[in-house]
PDB file of C-alpha atoms in Angstrom:
ATOM      1  CA  MET A 124      12.616 150.290 -40.005  1.00 56.00           C
ATOM      2  CA  SER A 125      15.681 152.183 -41.081  1.00 64.00           C
ATOM      3  CA  ALA A 126      18.562 153.292 -38.881  1.00 70.00           C
ATOM      4  CA  THR A 127      21.913 154.857 -39.590  1.00 76.00           C
ATOM      5  CA  LEU A 128      24.829 153.008 -38.040  1.00 71.00           C
ATOM      6  CA  THR A 129      27.059 155.376 -36.146  1.00 79.00           C
ATOM      7  CA  ALA A 130      30.833 155.023 -35.946  1.00 80.00           C
ATOM      8  CA  ASP A 131      30.714 153.639 -32.401  1.00 78.00           C
ATOM      9  CA  VAL A 132      28.344 150.862 -33.493  1.00 74.00           C
ATOM     10  CA  LEU A 133      30.553 149.970 -36.438  1.00 77.00           C
ATOM     11  CA  GLN A 134      33.524 149.729 -34.055  1.00 84.00           C
ATOM     12  CA  ASP A 135      31.687 147.291 -31.747  1.00 85.00           C
ATOM     13  CA  ASP A 136      33.425 143.992 -32.559  1.00 88.00           C
ATOM     14  CA  LEU A 137      30.685 141.825 -31.065  1.00 88.00           C
ATOM     15  CA  ALA A 138      27.919 143.632 -32.950  1.00 87.00           C
ATOM     16  CA  MET A 139      29.775 143.261 -36.246  1.00 89.00           C
ATOM     17  CA  LEU A 140      30.564 139.595 -35.565  1.00 92.00           C
ATOM     18  CA  LEU A 141      26.905 138.863 -34.862  1.00 93.00           C
ATOM     19  CA  ALA A 142      25.864 140.722 -38.013  1.00 92.00           C
ATOM     20  CA  ARG A 143      28.178 138.521 -40.095  1.00 95.00           C
ATOM     21  CA  VAL A 144      27.019 135.344 -38.313  1.00 96.00           C
ATOM     22  CA  LEU A 145      23.366 136.215 -38.872  1.00 96.00           C
ATOM     23  CA  ALA A 146      23.943 137.124 -42.532  1.00 97.00           C
ATOM     24  CA  VAL A 147      25.623 133.761 -43.234  1.00 97.00           C
ATOM     25  CA  ALA A 148      22.942 131.827 -41.336  1.00 97.00           C
ATOM     26  CA  ASN A 149      20.113 133.736 -43.046  1.00 98.00           C
ATOM     27  CA  LYS A 150      21.566 132.950 -46.465  1.00 97.00           C
ATOM     28  CA  ARG A 151      21.654 129.214 -45.699  1.00 97.00           C
ATOM     29  CA  ALA A 152      18.173 129.310 -44.155  1.00 97.00           C
ATOM     30  CA  ARG A 153      16.776 130.914 -47.321  1.00 97.00           C
ATOM     31  CA  GLU A 154      18.518 128.248 -49.439  1.00 97.00           C
ATOM     32  CA  LEU A 155      16.649 125.682 -47.320  1.00 95.00           C
ATOM     33  CA  ASP A 156      13.319 127.445 -48.018  1.00 93.00           C
ATOM     34  CA  VAL A 157      12.904 129.021 -44.590  1.00 94.00           C
ATOM     35  CA  ASP A 158      10.983 132.296 -44.563  1.00 93.00           C
ATOM     36  CA  VAL A 159      13.450 134.241 -42.443  1.00 95.00           C
ATOM     37  CA  LEU A 160      11.174 137.267 -42.012  1.00 94.00           C
ATOM     38  CA  GLN A 161       8.386 135.038 -40.681  1.00 91.00           C
ATOM     39  CA  SER A 162      10.645 133.149 -38.261  1.00 93.00           C
ATOM     40  CA  PHE A 163      11.186 133.555 -34.541  1.00 92.00           C
ATOM     41  CA  ILE A 164      14.998 133.790 -34.445  1.00 95.00           C
ATOM     42  CA  THR A 165      17.163 133.142 -31.407  1.00 95.00           C
ATOM     43  CA  ILE A 166      20.961 133.253 -31.232  1.00 96.00           C
ATOM     44  CA  THR A 167      22.953 131.353 -28.625  1.00 96.00           C
ATOM     45  CA  GLN A 168      26.678 131.440 -27.994  1.00 94.00           C
ATOM     46  CA  SER A 169      28.466 128.108 -27.491  1.00 88.00           C
ATOM     47  CA  TYR A 170      32.014 127.006 -26.644  1.00 85.00           C
ATOM     48  CA  LYS A 171      31.837 123.206 -27.020  1.00 81.00           C
ATOM     49  CA  ASN A 172      34.368 123.040 -29.902  1.00 77.00           C
ATOM     50  CA  GLY A 173      35.663 126.585 -29.728  1.00 80.00           C
ATOM     51  CA  PRO A 174      33.556 129.727 -29.940  1.00 88.00           C
ATOM     52  CA  SER A 175      30.476 129.396 -32.114  1.00 93.00           C
ATOM     53  CA  TRP A 176      26.945 130.727 -32.473  1.00 96.00           C
ATOM     54  CA  ARG A 177      23.737 128.748 -32.901  1.00 96.00           C
ATOM     55  CA  VAL A 178      21.031 130.508 -34.868  1.00 97.00           C
ATOM     56  CA  ASN A 179      17.597 128.931 -34.419  1.00 95.00           C
ATOM     57  CA  TYR A 180      14.728 129.619 -36.838  1.00 95.00           C
ATOM     58  CA  GLY A 181      11.321 128.624 -35.521  1.00 91.00           C
ATOM     59  CA  PRO A 182       7.713 129.560 -36.167  1.00 82.00           C
ATOM     60  CA  LYS A 183       6.520 132.872 -34.705  1.00 74.00           C
ATOM     61  CA  GLU A 184       3.374 131.126 -33.494  1.00 70.00           C
ATOM     62  CA  TYR A 185       5.131 128.359 -31.589  1.00 65.00           C
ATOM     63  CA  ILE A 186       2.548 127.634 -28.876  1.00 61.00           C
ATOM     64  CA  GLY A 187       1.061 124.188 -29.403  1.00 61.00           C
ATOM     65  CA  ARG A 188       3.554 123.312 -32.163  1.00 66.00           C
ATOM     66  CA  ARG A 189       6.367 120.821 -32.003  1.00 64.00           C
ATOM     67  CA  GLY A 190       9.479 120.597 -34.116  1.00 63.00           C
ATOM     68  CA  GLY A 191      10.146 122.061 -37.511  1.00 73.00           C
ATOM     69  CA  ASP A 192      12.922 124.371 -36.330  1.00 89.00           C
ATOM     70  CA  LEU A 193      16.086 124.934 -38.303  1.00 95.00           C
ATOM     71  CA  ILE A 194      19.326 125.332 -36.343  1.00 95.00           C
ATOM     72  CA  ILE A 195      22.466 126.628 -38.026  1.00 97.00           C
ATOM     73  CA  GLU A 196      25.752 126.606 -36.128  1.00 96.00           C
ATOM     74  CA  VAL A 197      28.381 129.112 -37.248  1.00 96.00           C
ATOM     75  CA  ASP A 198      32.042 129.047 -36.194  1.00 95.00           C
ATOM     76  CA  ALA A 199      32.887 132.414 -34.635  1.00 92.00           C
ATOM     77  CA  SER A 200      36.528 132.375 -35.716  1.00 91.00           C
ATOM     78  CA  ASP A 201      35.969 132.201 -39.487  1.00 93.00           C
ATOM     79  CA  ILE A 202      32.190 132.699 -39.906  1.00 94.00           C
ATOM     80  CA  ARG A 203      31.847 129.231 -41.434  1.00 96.00           C
ATOM     81  CA  ILE A 204      28.748 127.072 -41.069  1.00 97.00           C
ATOM     82  CA  THR A 205      29.726 123.962 -39.142  1.00 94.00           C
ATOM     83  CA  GLN A 206      26.361 122.262 -38.678  1.00 94.00           C
ATOM     84  CA  VAL A 207      22.785 122.438 -39.931  1.00 96.00           C
ATOM     85  CA  LEU A 208      20.035 120.651 -37.996  1.00 93.00           C
ATOM     86  CA  ARG A 209      16.364 120.361 -38.884  1.00 90.00           C
ATOM     87  CA  GLY A 210      13.690 119.545 -36.341  1.00 78.00           C
ATOM     88  CA  GLN A 211      10.994 117.057 -37.223  1.00 66.00           C
TER      89      GLN A 211
END
């Protein structure tokens, strides 16, 4: 699916922040051999140690499965990965 980003979208600070967060998390997930395109991805905002985003990569067919998720936490202030967790 292809879409042209309009000027108002490019000026949306939150949208651009999330794009950068997801790009950094996707890169690390691929380095850890996660098939990003075949993952069910959720993003959660957190404030426990300052603003950050948790990107969770799980299986698309998650019913009846346990564990195996990859969680990457990205600091919102400098788009730096602060934590990587793997489910068992």
